[in-house]
Amino acid sequence: MQKYSRVFYLLGFLSMPLFILLLVFGYIKINEMVSQEIHWGHNKSFAFGQASREGKLILLAVTKSRCEMLQGLECGEGKPDLGTYVLLNYTPREQEFQSLILDDRFASLKTEPLPQYFLLNSSGEIRHMSKQLPSVEEMQKLPKKE
């Protein structure tokens, strides 16, 4: 019996690094799956809720590719004070984009090239629309409610 217990201890000791590697791999895989859903920029209900609570505008950025951490000129790279709005980012591959096209308020998405930017208040009214990222001064001049 004592002979076998040493073998079991050895197997347990050797399997510990494998178990740790599996835990790390699982953690990385779960984070990858989550990051596919949660990007820089929020989902619609969260964005509208946060804008309503904090009295901010919602910047709806419809871009060709996802704005990851606001990288790239389309996503406002180099713009000062990005904390004046809540970012909601859609790309043509997303289901939300298809529902935007059906909305008459966003008819320009059908005919004009991307990127396009819309500033919305917390009730969903379009306060400003442009083909370039609006400046902070433009955002601050717009009334948040009407």
PDB file of C-alpha atoms in Angstrom:
ATOM      1  CA  MET A   1       0.000   0.000   0.000  1.00  0.00           C
ATOM      2  CA  GLN A   2       2.834   2.342   0.836  1.00  0.00           C
ATOM      3  CA  LYS A   3       4.352   1.708  -2.576  1.00  0.00           C
ATOM      4  CA  TYR A   4       1.183   2.859  -4.344  1.00  0.00           C
ATOM      5  CA  SER A   5       0.715   5.957  -2.196  1.00  0.00           C
ATOM      6  CA  ARG A   6       4.021   7.343  -3.465  1.00  0.00           C
ATOM      7  CA  VAL A   7       2.805   6.868  -7.040  1.00  0.00           C
ATOM      8  CA  PHE A   8      -0.432   8.692  -6.262  1.00  0.00           C
ATOM      9  CA  TYR A   9       1.451  11.563  -4.632  1.00  0.00           C
ATOM     10  CA  LEU A  10       3.719  11.767  -7.659  1.00  0.00           C
ATOM     11  CA  LEU A  11       0.761  11.751 -10.080  1.00  0.00           C
ATOM     12  CA  GLY A  12      -1.014  14.426  -8.032  1.00  0.00           C
ATOM     13  CA  PHE A  13       2.106  16.556  -7.921  1.00  0.00           C
ATOM     14  CA  LEU A  14       2.687  16.229 -11.679  1.00  0.00           C
ATOM     15  CA  SER A  15      -0.954  16.926 -12.540  1.00  0.00           C
ATOM     16  CA  MET A  16      -1.059  20.205 -10.576  1.00  0.00           C
ATOM     17  CA  PRO A  17       0.635  22.315 -13.320  1.00  0.00           C
ATOM     18  CA  LEU A  18      -1.757  20.820 -15.881  1.00  0.00           C
ATOM     19  CA  PHE A  19      -4.723  21.773 -13.682  1.00  0.00           C
ATOM     20  CA  ILE A  20      -3.396  25.328 -13.301  1.00  0.00           C
ATOM     21  CA  LEU A  21      -2.919  25.604 -17.074  1.00  0.00           C
ATOM     22  CA  LEU A  22      -6.504  24.446 -17.614  1.00  0.00           C
ATOM     23  CA  LEU A  23      -7.767  27.075 -15.163  1.00  0.00           C
ATOM     24  CA  VAL A  24      -5.796  29.823 -16.913  1.00  0.00           C
ATOM     25  CA  PHE A  25      -6.975  28.658 -20.333  1.00  0.00           C
ATOM     26  CA  GLY A  26     -10.590  28.602 -19.111  1.00  0.00           C
ATOM     27  CA  TYR A  27     -10.250  32.100 -17.663  1.00  0.00           C
ATOM     28  CA  ILE A  28      -8.812  33.417 -20.930  1.00  0.00           C
ATOM     29  CA  LYS A  29     -11.502  31.686 -22.997  1.00  0.00           C
ATOM     30  CA  ILE A  30     -14.312  33.095 -20.832  1.00  0.00           C
ATOM     31  CA  ASN A  31     -12.855  36.592 -21.126  1.00  0.00           C
ATOM     32  CA  GLU A  32     -12.660  36.239 -24.912  1.00  0.00           C
ATOM     33  CA  MET A  33     -16.299  35.173 -25.080  1.00  0.00           C
ATOM     34  CA  VAL A  34     -17.389  38.073 -22.892  1.00  0.00           C
ATOM     35  CA  SER A  35     -15.302  40.621 -24.790  1.00  0.00           C
ATOM     36  CA  GLN A  36     -17.029  39.647 -28.018  1.00  0.00           C
ATOM     37  CA  GLU A  37     -20.281  40.963 -26.546  1.00  0.00           C
ATOM     38  CA  ILE A  38     -19.037  43.867 -24.456  1.00  0.00           C
ATOM     39  CA  HIS A  39     -17.018  46.431 -26.336  1.00  0.00           C
ATOM     40  CA  TRP A  40     -16.034  49.991 -25.743  1.00  0.00           C
ATOM     41  CA  GLY A  41     -19.429  51.481 -26.171  1.00  0.00           C
ATOM     42  CA  HIS A  42     -22.455  50.102 -24.465  1.00  0.00           C
ATOM     43  CA  ASN A  43     -25.556  48.253 -25.439  1.00  0.00           C
ATOM     44  CA  LYS A  44     -28.614  50.362 -26.160  1.00  0.00           C
ATOM     45  CA  SER A  45     -30.467  49.987 -22.860  1.00  0.00           C
ATOM     46  CA  PHE A  46     -27.364  50.655 -20.775  1.00  0.00           C
ATOM     47  CA  ALA A  47     -26.402  53.702 -22.839  1.00  0.00           C
ATOM     48  CA  PHE A  48     -29.842  55.288 -22.564  1.00  0.00           C
ATOM     49  CA  GLY A  49     -30.043  54.520 -18.849  1.00  0.00           C
ATOM     50  CA  GLN A  50     -26.629  56.007 -18.136  1.00  0.00           C
ATOM     51  CA  ALA A  51     -27.344  59.084 -20.261  1.00  0.00           C
ATOM     52  CA  SER A  52     -30.596  59.652 -18.406  1.00  0.00           C
ATOM     53  CA  ARG A  53     -28.971  59.260 -14.974  1.00  0.00           C
ATOM     54  CA  GLU A  54     -25.946  61.441 -15.707  1.00  0.00           C
ATOM     55  CA  GLY A  55     -27.593  64.025 -17.960  1.00  0.00           C
ATOM     56  CA  LYS A  56     -25.329  63.207 -20.907  1.00  0.00           C
ATOM     57  CA  LEU A  57     -25.953  62.924 -24.618  1.00  0.00           C
ATOM     58  CA  ILE A  58     -25.572  59.629 -26.442  1.00  0.00           C
ATOM     59  CA  LEU A  59     -23.094  59.567 -29.299  1.00  0.00           C
ATOM     60  CA  LEU A  60     -24.333  56.969 -31.753  1.00  0.00           C
ATOM     61  CA  ALA A  61     -21.292  56.204 -33.901  1.00  0.00           C
ATOM     62  CA  VAL A  62     -22.119  54.095 -36.946  1.00  0.00           C
ATOM     63  CA  THR A  63     -18.715  52.993 -38.217  1.00  0.00           C
ATOM     64  CA  LYS A  64     -17.334  50.373 -40.589  1.00  0.00           C
ATOM     65  CA  SER A  65     -15.568  48.535 -37.781  1.00  0.00           C
ATOM     66  CA  ARG A  66     -16.073  48.367 -34.038  1.00  0.00           C
ATOM     67  CA  CYS A  67     -14.591  51.196 -31.961  1.00  0.00           C
ATOM     68  CA  GLU A  68     -12.295  49.346 -29.606  1.00  0.00           C
ATOM     69  CA  MET A  69     -11.158  51.700 -26.860  1.00  0.00           C
ATOM     70  CA  LEU A  70     -11.850  54.617 -29.243  1.00  0.00           C
ATOM     71  CA  GLN A  71      -8.911  53.716 -31.470  1.00  0.00           C
ATOM     72  CA  GLY A  72      -8.704  55.315 -34.888  1.00  0.00           C
ATOM     73  CA  LEU A  73      -9.828  58.591 -36.341  1.00  0.00           C
ATOM     74  CA  GLU A  74     -13.365  57.320 -36.987  1.00  0.00           C
ATOM     75  CA  CYS A  75     -13.748  56.628 -33.294  1.00  0.00           C
ATOM     76  CA  GLY A  76     -12.476  59.959 -32.061  1.00  0.00           C
ATOM     77  CA  GLU A  77      -8.799  59.260 -31.493  1.00  0.00           C
ATOM     78  CA  GLY A  78      -7.144  62.473 -30.360  1.00  0.00           C
ATOM     79  CA  LYS A  79     -10.401  64.200 -29.383  1.00  0.00           C
ATOM     80  CA  PRO A  80     -10.323  65.879 -25.970  1.00  0.00           C
ATOM     81  CA  ASP A  81     -12.679  65.094 -23.105  1.00  0.00           C
ATOM     82  CA  LEU A  82     -14.587  62.057 -24.300  1.00  0.00           C
ATOM     83  CA  GLY A  83     -16.476  61.963 -20.994  1.00  0.00           C
ATOM     84  CA  THR A  84     -19.205  64.342 -22.180  1.00  0.00           C
ATOM     85  CA  TYR A  85     -21.264  61.605 -23.818  1.00  0.00           C
ATOM     86  CA  VAL A  86     -22.112  57.929 -23.664  1.00  0.00           C
ATOM     87  CA  LEU A  87     -20.805  56.057 -26.692  1.00  0.00           C
ATOM     88  CA  LEU A  88     -23.088  53.672 -28.545  1.00  0.00           C
ATOM     89  CA  ASN A  89     -21.280  52.085 -31.485  1.00  0.00           C
ATOM     90  CA  TYR A  90     -22.867  50.032 -34.273  1.00  0.00           C
ATOM     91  CA  THR A  91     -21.337  48.413 -37.335  1.00  0.00           C
ATOM     92  CA  PRO A  92     -23.133  47.097 -40.455  1.00  0.00           C
ATOM     93  CA  ARG A  93     -22.648  43.490 -39.283  1.00  0.00           C
ATOM     94  CA  GLU A  94     -24.804  43.955 -36.185  1.00  0.00           C
ATOM     95  CA  GLN A  95     -28.513  43.316 -35.749  1.00  0.00           C
ATOM     96  CA  GLU A  96     -29.017  46.774 -34.203  1.00  0.00           C
ATOM     97  CA  PHE A  97     -27.729  48.353 -37.411  1.00  0.00           C
ATOM     98  CA  GLN A  98     -30.470  46.601 -39.375  1.00  0.00           C
ATOM     99  CA  SER A  99     -33.113  48.082 -37.075  1.00  0.00           C
ATOM    100  CA  LEU A 100     -31.546  51.547 -37.486  1.00  0.00           C
ATOM    101  CA  ILE A 101     -31.895  51.336 -41.255  1.00  0.00           C
ATOM    102  CA  LEU A 102     -35.618  50.671 -40.873  1.00  0.00           C
ATOM    103  CA  ASP A 103     -36.015  53.840 -38.750  1.00  0.00           C
ATOM    104  CA  ASP A 104     -36.830  56.871 -40.935  1.00  0.00           C
ATOM    105  CA  ARG A 105     -34.792  59.162 -38.699  1.00  0.00           C
ATOM    106  CA  PHE A 106     -31.627  57.395 -39.816  1.00  0.00           C
ATOM    107  CA  ALA A 107     -32.397  57.354 -43.556  1.00  0.00           C
ATOM    108  CA  SER A 108     -28.947  58.749 -44.347  1.00  0.00           C
ATOM    109  CA  LEU A 109     -27.441  55.385 -43.378  1.00  0.00           C
ATOM    110  CA  LYS A 110     -28.927  53.848 -46.521  1.00  0.00           C
ATOM    111  CA  THR A 111     -27.425  56.318 -48.973  1.00  0.00           C
ATOM    112  CA  GLU A 112     -24.372  58.012 -47.460  1.00  0.00           C
ATOM    113  CA  PRO A 113     -21.023  56.399 -46.614  1.00  0.00           C
ATOM    114  CA  LEU A 114     -19.897  55.512 -43.116  1.00  0.00           C
ATOM    115  CA  PRO A 115     -18.865  56.748 -40.574  1.00  0.00           C
ATOM    116  CA  GLN A 116     -21.873  58.760 -39.457  1.00  0.00           C
ATOM    117  CA  TYR A 117     -22.452  60.251 -36.044  1.00  0.00           C
ATOM    118  CA  PHE A 118     -25.709  61.077 -34.295  1.00  0.00           C
ATOM    119  CA  LEU A 119     -26.080  62.852 -30.968  1.00  0.00           C
ATOM    120  CA  LEU A 120     -29.219  61.666 -29.220  1.00  0.00           C
ATOM    121  CA  ASN A 121     -30.779  62.802 -25.986  1.00  0.00           C
ATOM    122  CA  SER A 122     -31.951  60.241 -23.439  1.00  0.00           C
ATOM    123  CA  SER A 123     -35.420  60.069 -25.028  1.00  0.00           C
ATOM    124  CA  GLY A 124     -33.954  59.116 -28.419  1.00  0.00           C
ATOM    125  CA  GLU A 125     -34.380  62.424 -30.264  1.00  0.00           C
ATOM    126  CA  ILE A 126     -31.636  63.249 -32.740  1.00  0.00           C
ATOM    127  CA  ARG A 127     -30.003  66.477 -31.574  1.00  0.00           C
ATOM    128  CA  HIS A 128     -27.195  66.581 -34.146  1.00  0.00           C
ATOM    129  CA  MET A 129     -25.981  64.470 -37.051  1.00  0.00           C
ATOM    130  CA  SER A 130     -22.748  64.690 -39.014  1.00  0.00           C
ATOM    131  CA  LYS A 131     -20.192  62.731 -40.993  1.00  0.00           C
ATOM    132  CA  GLN A 132     -17.427  63.808 -38.627  1.00  0.00           C
ATOM    133  CA  LEU A 133     -17.128  63.254 -34.925  1.00  0.00           C
ATOM    134  CA  PRO A 134     -18.713  66.299 -33.266  1.00  0.00           C
ATOM    135  CA  SER A 135     -16.474  68.461 -31.138  1.00  0.00           C
ATOM    136  CA  VAL A 136     -16.947  68.762 -27.400  1.00  0.00           C
ATOM    137  CA  GLU A 137     -18.079  72.379 -27.863  1.00  0.00           C
ATOM    138  CA  GLU A 138     -20.843  71.268 -30.247  1.00  0.00           C
ATOM    139  CA  MET A 139     -21.988  68.650 -27.757  1.00  0.00           C
ATOM    140  CA  GLN A 140     -22.055  71.080 -24.855  1.00  0.00           C
ATOM    141  CA  LYS A 141     -24.096  73.660 -26.822  1.00  0.00           C
ATOM    142  CA  LEU A 142     -26.870  71.204 -27.605  1.00  0.00           C
ATOM    143  CA  PRO A 143     -29.744  71.041 -25.125  1.00  0.00           C
ATOM    144  CA  LYS A 144     -30.065  67.583 -23.636  1.00  0.00           C
ATOM    145  CA  LYS A 145     -33.865  67.754 -23.354  1.00  0.00           C
ATOM    146  CA  GLU A 146     -36.646  69.575 -25.116  1.00  0.00           C
TER     147      GLU A 146
END
